[in-house]
XYZ file of C-alpha atoms in Angstrom:
396
model
C 50.416 24.286 -46.260
C 46.691 23.732 -45.721
C 46.197 22.985 -49.408
C 48.881 20.292 -49.261
C 47.112 18.672 -46.314
C 43.836 18.874 -48.177
C 45.392 16.976 -51.069
C 46.276 14.110 -48.732
C 42.870 13.995 -46.979
C 41.950 10.425 -48.081
C 45.240 9.081 -46.723
C 44.931 11.236 -43.580
C 41.415 9.967 -42.924
C 42.640 6.381 -43.352
C 45.436 6.823 -40.838
C 43.155 8.554 -38.344
C 40.695 5.672 -38.571
C 43.469 3.102 -38.076
C 44.845 4.965 -35.035
C 41.422 5.297 -33.433
C 40.615 1.653 -34.063
C 43.918 0.671 -32.480
C 43.667 2.923 -29.409
C 39.948 2.989 -28.479
C 38.345 -0.331 -27.466
C 34.796 0.611 -28.478
C 35.971 1.216 -32.071
C 37.601 -2.204 -32.506
C 34.328 -4.028 -33.199
C 33.801 -4.055 -36.974
C 30.184 -5.112 -36.526
C 29.541 -2.054 -34.349
C 31.513 0.533 -36.324
C 32.432 -0.538 -39.880
C 35.895 0.703 -40.848
C 34.577 2.464 -43.972
C 32.132 4.432 -41.825
C 34.906 5.393 -39.409
C 37.209 6.455 -42.257
C 34.504 8.645 -43.819
C 33.825 10.281 -40.471
C 37.528 10.970 -39.879
C 37.954 12.421 -43.382
C 34.900 14.678 -43.030
C 36.012 16.009 -39.641
C 39.587 16.593 -40.816
C 38.239 18.468 -43.830
C 36.076 20.569 -41.517
C 39.085 21.567 -39.389
C 41.388 22.325 -42.292
C 38.753 24.523 -43.896
C 38.402 26.462 -40.653
C 42.138 27.115 -40.049
C 42.998 30.753 -40.527
C 39.402 31.794 -41.160
C 37.371 34.109 -39.002
C 33.949 33.045 -37.740
C 32.556 29.650 -36.878
C 31.961 27.111 -39.599
C 28.942 24.807 -39.757
C 29.877 21.923 -37.431
C 27.581 19.445 -39.201
C 30.270 16.724 -39.605
C 30.951 16.902 -35.864
C 27.234 16.712 -35.085
C 26.848 13.797 -37.499
C 29.655 11.974 -35.683
C 27.888 12.457 -32.350
C 24.536 11.333 -33.755
C 25.984 8.252 -35.439
C 27.984 7.112 -32.400
C 24.928 7.468 -30.157
C 22.908 5.303 -32.545
C 25.707 2.734 -32.584
C 25.815 2.649 -28.784
C 29.419 3.849 -28.495
C 30.006 5.454 -25.064
C 30.300 9.233 -25.198
C 33.647 9.138 -23.382
C 35.075 6.835 -26.072
C 33.616 9.028 -28.818
C 35.323 12.134 -27.394
C 38.548 10.163 -26.854
C 38.513 9.187 -30.534
C 37.835 12.800 -31.500
C 40.852 13.955 -29.482
C 43.063 11.321 -31.154
C 41.961 12.642 -34.537
C 42.832 16.217 -33.560
C 46.221 15.216 -32.181
C 47.050 13.346 -35.374
C 45.936 16.298 -37.478
C 48.097 18.679 -35.451
C 51.059 16.331 -35.887
C 50.476 16.473 -39.658
C 50.276 20.287 -39.557
C 53.657 20.448 -37.771
C 55.243 17.990 -40.207
C 53.942 19.941 -43.206
C 55.101 23.238 -41.665
C 58.697 21.969 -41.576
C 58.634 21.805 -45.381
C 57.554 25.464 -45.574
C 60.333 27.772 -44.284
C 58.038 30.756 -44.651
C 55.834 29.436 -41.808
C 57.046 31.166 -38.637
C 56.952 29.887 -35.065
C 54.449 32.617 -34.242
C 52.140 31.299 -36.940
C 52.462 27.747 -35.572
C 51.618 28.940 -32.066
C 48.596 30.726 -33.500
C 47.530 27.593 -35.408
C 47.987 25.467 -32.260
C 45.709 27.720 -30.237
C 43.237 27.788 -33.096
C 43.160 24.005 -33.527
C 42.571 23.313 -29.837
C 39.922 26.010 -29.660
C 38.261 24.286 -32.604
C 38.598 20.968 -30.817
C 36.700 22.380 -27.857
C 33.975 23.839 -30.082
C 33.502 20.745 -32.201
C 33.792 18.361 -29.252
C 30.888 20.288 -27.733
C 28.976 19.790 -30.988
C 29.725 16.050 -30.883
C 28.586 15.793 -27.263
C 25.440 17.872 -27.825
C 24.364 15.793 -30.826
C 25.186 12.591 -28.946
C 23.022 13.608 -25.968
C 20.163 14.777 -28.167
C 20.192 11.499 -30.068
C 20.466 9.453 -26.881
C 17.468 11.289 -25.405
C 15.483 10.708 -28.588
C 16.396 7.018 -28.693
C 15.537 6.628 -25.005
C 12.180 8.285 -25.590
C 11.489 5.962 -28.513
C 12.480 2.881 -26.494
C 10.314 3.965 -23.583
C 7.369 4.585 -25.905
C 7.823 1.183 -27.511
C 8.208 -0.544 -24.151
C 5.096 1.205 -22.919
C 3.181 0.086 -26.017
C 4.385 -3.506 -25.604
C 3.436 -3.577 -21.914
C 0.022 -2.161 -22.800
C -0.381 -4.832 -25.485
C 0.441 -7.569 -22.971
C -1.986 -6.262 -20.372
C -4.822 -5.789 -22.844
C -4.138 -8.996 -24.790
C -3.892 -7.222 -28.162
C -0.759 -9.052 -29.204
C -0.412 -12.080 -31.439
C 0.877 -15.295 -29.932
C 3.789 -15.474 -32.378
C 5.060 -12.056 -31.231
C 4.860 -12.801 -27.510
C 8.461 -14.018 -27.386
C 9.602 -10.890 -29.251
C 7.807 -8.700 -26.716
C 9.347 -10.690 -23.861
C 12.826 -10.294 -25.314
C 12.459 -6.549 -25.832
C 11.071 -6.080 -22.319
C 13.881 -8.145 -20.813
C 11.541 -10.914 -19.645
C 11.930 -14.676 -20.070
C 9.551 -16.129 -22.671
C 8.122 -18.561 -20.105
C 6.916 -18.008 -16.536
C 6.237 -18.159 -13.749
C 5.208 -14.502 -13.732
C 3.094 -12.387 -11.396
C 1.198 -9.161 -12.037
C 1.043 -6.397 -9.434
C -1.419 -3.494 -9.317
C -0.755 -0.568 -6.971
C -3.256 2.192 -6.185
C -2.189 5.775 -6.897
C -3.241 8.520 -4.472
C -3.480 11.055 -7.302
C -3.615 10.878 -11.130
C -0.164 10.278 -12.572
C 1.423 9.649 -9.164
C 3.820 6.722 -9.039
C 2.877 4.637 -5.966
C 5.824 2.271 -6.444
C 8.520 4.911 -6.780
C 11.925 3.368 -6.165
C 10.630 -0.166 -6.579
C 12.054 -0.520 -10.080
C 15.585 0.166 -8.841
C 15.205 -2.295 -5.968
C 13.856 -5.017 -8.273
C 16.662 -4.429 -10.763
C 19.273 -4.683 -8.004
C 17.628 -7.931 -6.864
C 17.786 -9.189 -10.477
C 14.036 -9.545 -10.741
C 13.038 -8.908 -14.364
C 9.965 -6.715 -14.713
C 7.984 -4.322 -16.907
C 5.801 -1.487 -15.569
C 3.102 0.821 -16.850
C 1.738 3.918 -15.094
C -2.001 4.540 -15.429
C -3.969 7.533 -14.083
C -5.167 5.612 -11.008
C -2.770 2.667 -10.776
C 0.730 1.452 -11.496
C 0.645 -2.042 -12.962
C 3.606 -4.342 -13.425
C 4.589 -7.735 -14.748
C 7.492 -9.528 -13.041
C 9.253 -12.811 -13.770
C 9.563 -14.977 -10.647
C 11.276 -18.199 -11.782
C 11.851 -19.408 -8.214
C 10.107 -19.197 -4.861
C 13.001 -17.052 -3.674
C 12.458 -14.586 -6.538
C 8.756 -14.398 -5.707
C 9.493 -13.780 -2.020
C 12.009 -11.083 -2.940
C 9.499 -9.407 -5.231
C 6.812 -9.411 -2.525
C 9.255 -8.081 0.078
C 10.215 -5.175 -2.190
C 6.563 -4.412 -2.917
C 5.795 -4.321 0.813
C 8.624 -1.856 1.404
C 7.085 0.529 -1.154
C 4.439 1.617 1.370
C 1.612 1.400 -1.167
C -1.604 -0.566 -1.482
C -0.770 -3.428 -3.829
C -2.638 -6.433 -5.176
C -0.710 -9.400 -6.578
C -2.011 -12.075 -8.937
C -1.413 -15.816 -8.698
C 1.627 -17.091 -10.588
C 1.056 -17.902 -14.262
C 3.244 -19.362 -16.991
C 2.230 -17.863 -20.347
C 2.307 -14.178 -21.262
C -0.987 -14.651 -23.089
C -2.579 -14.968 -19.624
C -1.385 -11.509 -18.547
C -4.820 -9.806 -18.931
C -6.463 -12.374 -16.638
C -3.614 -12.030 -14.147
C -4.132 -8.256 -14.136
C -7.794 -8.826 -13.279
C -6.771 -11.071 -10.382
C -4.246 -8.488 -9.149
C -6.896 -5.759 -9.219
C -9.317 -7.997 -7.333
C -6.642 -8.618 -4.717
C -6.124 -4.860 -4.460
C -9.877 -4.293 -4.107
C -10.030 -6.917 -1.355
C -7.139 -5.440 0.641
C -8.317 -4.670 4.170
C -8.140 -1.257 5.758
C -7.052 1.982 4.151
C -3.312 1.912 4.805
C -0.467 0.369 2.824
C -0.199 -3.369 2.365
C 0.182 -6.186 -0.133
C -2.653 -8.634 -0.816
C -2.027 -11.795 -2.803
C -5.018 -13.264 -4.608
C -4.061 -16.764 -3.468
C -3.969 -15.767 0.206
C -7.765 -15.463 0.370
C -9.471 -16.592 -2.863
C -12.963 -16.337 -1.350
C -12.401 -12.678 -0.487
C -11.286 -12.116 -4.060
C -14.460 -13.740 -5.407
C -16.548 -11.476 -3.164
C -14.599 -8.452 -4.426
C -15.157 -9.545 -8.038
C -18.949 -9.426 -7.746
C -19.940 -6.477 -5.532
C -23.641 -6.549 -6.423
C -23.911 -10.276 -5.770
C -21.880 -9.892 -2.568
C -24.265 -7.191 -1.314
C -27.232 -9.489 -1.995
C -25.501 -12.360 -0.173
C -24.886 -10.088 2.799
C -28.565 -9.175 2.941
C -29.822 -12.765 2.561
C -27.487 -14.270 5.178
C -26.808 -11.533 7.729
C -29.512 -8.879 7.382
C -31.156 -9.678 10.767
C -27.779 -9.252 12.421
C -27.092 -6.024 10.507
C -30.436 -4.599 11.712
C -29.332 -4.810 15.346
C -28.328 -1.717 17.329
C -24.796 -0.614 16.439
C -23.110 -1.833 19.625
C -24.541 -5.359 19.499
C -24.051 -5.631 15.752
C -20.376 -4.646 16.019
C -19.834 -7.030 18.936
C -21.242 -10.025 17.024
C -19.464 -9.181 13.776
C -16.155 -8.785 15.599
C -16.627 -12.143 17.314
C -17.351 -13.823 13.991
C -14.242 -12.252 12.511
C -12.031 -13.560 15.314
C -13.682 -17.003 15.241
C -12.960 -17.439 11.533
C -9.409 -16.125 12.027
C -8.964 -18.727 14.780
C -10.066 -21.529 12.405
C -13.259 -22.122 14.374
C -11.676 -22.300 17.832
C -13.788 -20.538 20.457
C -10.876 -20.706 22.902
C -8.414 -19.009 20.534
C -11.009 -16.441 19.514
C -11.714 -15.681 23.171
C -7.987 -15.168 23.813
C -7.684 -12.600 21.014
C -10.906 -10.883 22.140
C -9.914 -10.878 25.849
C -13.176 -12.583 26.842
C -14.176 -15.976 28.250
C -14.672 -18.826 25.730
C -18.272 -19.187 26.914
C -18.843 -15.564 25.911
C -17.677 -16.400 22.389
C -19.950 -19.452 22.287
C -22.914 -17.418 23.466
C -22.355 -14.807 20.751
C -21.951 -17.455 18.063
C -25.263 -19.034 19.097
C -26.816 -15.577 18.818
C -25.433 -15.292 15.264
C -26.849 -18.709 14.399
C -30.289 -17.696 15.688
C -30.293 -14.464 13.702
C -28.949 -16.051 10.501
C -31.057 -19.190 10.922
C -27.942 -21.172 10.027
C -25.675 -23.465 12.044
C -21.950 -22.762 12.084
C -21.398 -26.504 12.578
C -22.782 -27.047 9.056
C -19.850 -26.523 6.640
C -22.099 -25.103 3.936
C -23.771 -22.678 6.339
C -20.372 -21.684 7.760
C -19.180 -20.983 4.199
C -22.278 -18.831 3.538
C -21.780 -16.835 6.728
C -18.036 -16.482 6.049
C -18.656 -15.156 2.535
C -21.332 -12.787 3.827
C -18.904 -11.569 6.507
C -16.366 -10.769 3.766
C -19.098 -8.825 1.953
C -19.829 -6.927 5.172
C -16.160 -6.027 5.470
C -16.093 -4.867 1.861
C -19.229 -2.772 2.411
C -17.459 -0.971 5.239
C -19.716 -2.059 8.105
C -17.761 -1.625 11.339
C -16.430 -4.814 12.916
C -14.989 -3.002 15.896
C -16.739 -2.944 19.298
C -18.375 0.303 20.300
C -17.926 2.023 23.695
C -15.713 -0.805 24.967
C -18.283 -3.522 24.199
C -16.715 -6.886 23.567
C -14.015 -6.561 26.173
C -13.583 -8.924 29.065
C -16.836 -9.620 30.872
C -19.074 -8.199 28.104
C -21.736 -10.463 26.676
């Protein structure tokens, strides 16, 4: 009986392939799974099963594993692959029953035994298909991730030719033209992902992005074609609870390295030690100060050293007043309100700053010098907070 089925293997493989193509949607696309490839797979698997019938011990399931590997490479869903495998087994069992009817010597007991054997084989070989499919999928995923990582690295370092930029964009799922932004988030420990969960949120918001994890930072490139997309991206970054710097928008991927520098400067200029998002464009002067720490330290000494040499309480009181005055756009009244002091107190302290700095805050150039030096003071970590309650209402 088995030998007769073996003789009709080519025809059996053809019919299996036709049935699978008819019944399983994923197999209907000739460009995805050529019919010749499907027929060869069906024939090989049928041959494997027929050779195993009535024999003790497990046979090499290489055709089953090859089916799983090939379908994973073709992108056929595993569920459809196993469905097709079951259809092939059912058709083979139908052929076994039909052939048995032509052999009176084949008893019902033998058919029951063959039925149990065939479905046991189905379970064993379906496991082989699934195992090979998962192994191949994991390998392909690892390769894609490695390639994506290499492409992202190439974009951030600029080691990519202009004519391949669009190919990199396509493979990373990014548009080939901006606007884009770059984000840089500080990691608390090497290899830690400060923006964990952000990728899922961005994907759900349909913001296209590409990330790379470095020992001390997580850096990312996101497409923000509209103001709404940019706002959404920033909102998601803020929810991450990390310290993040964001570059200005830019339009060509060849400018990604410069944008990364801007994002890192924004991160370096982020105030405090807690989480937050700093955009380079929100305070360009602070970013310039952060970009040149040695020059900023010299500026601080040249402009504000006499003030910095004061006793801690007075120094902190004057620095805090300056901070509030700049935040209030030069309004002594508004600064006084936020400091809980009288406006005349603010004016007195500002005159004291002018005397120490030998510069007038009414001179735009001098005000710019003092403002930049104040940013350098903040970056250097000099306290701007009042000491022992100094600076509160009634304090001079």
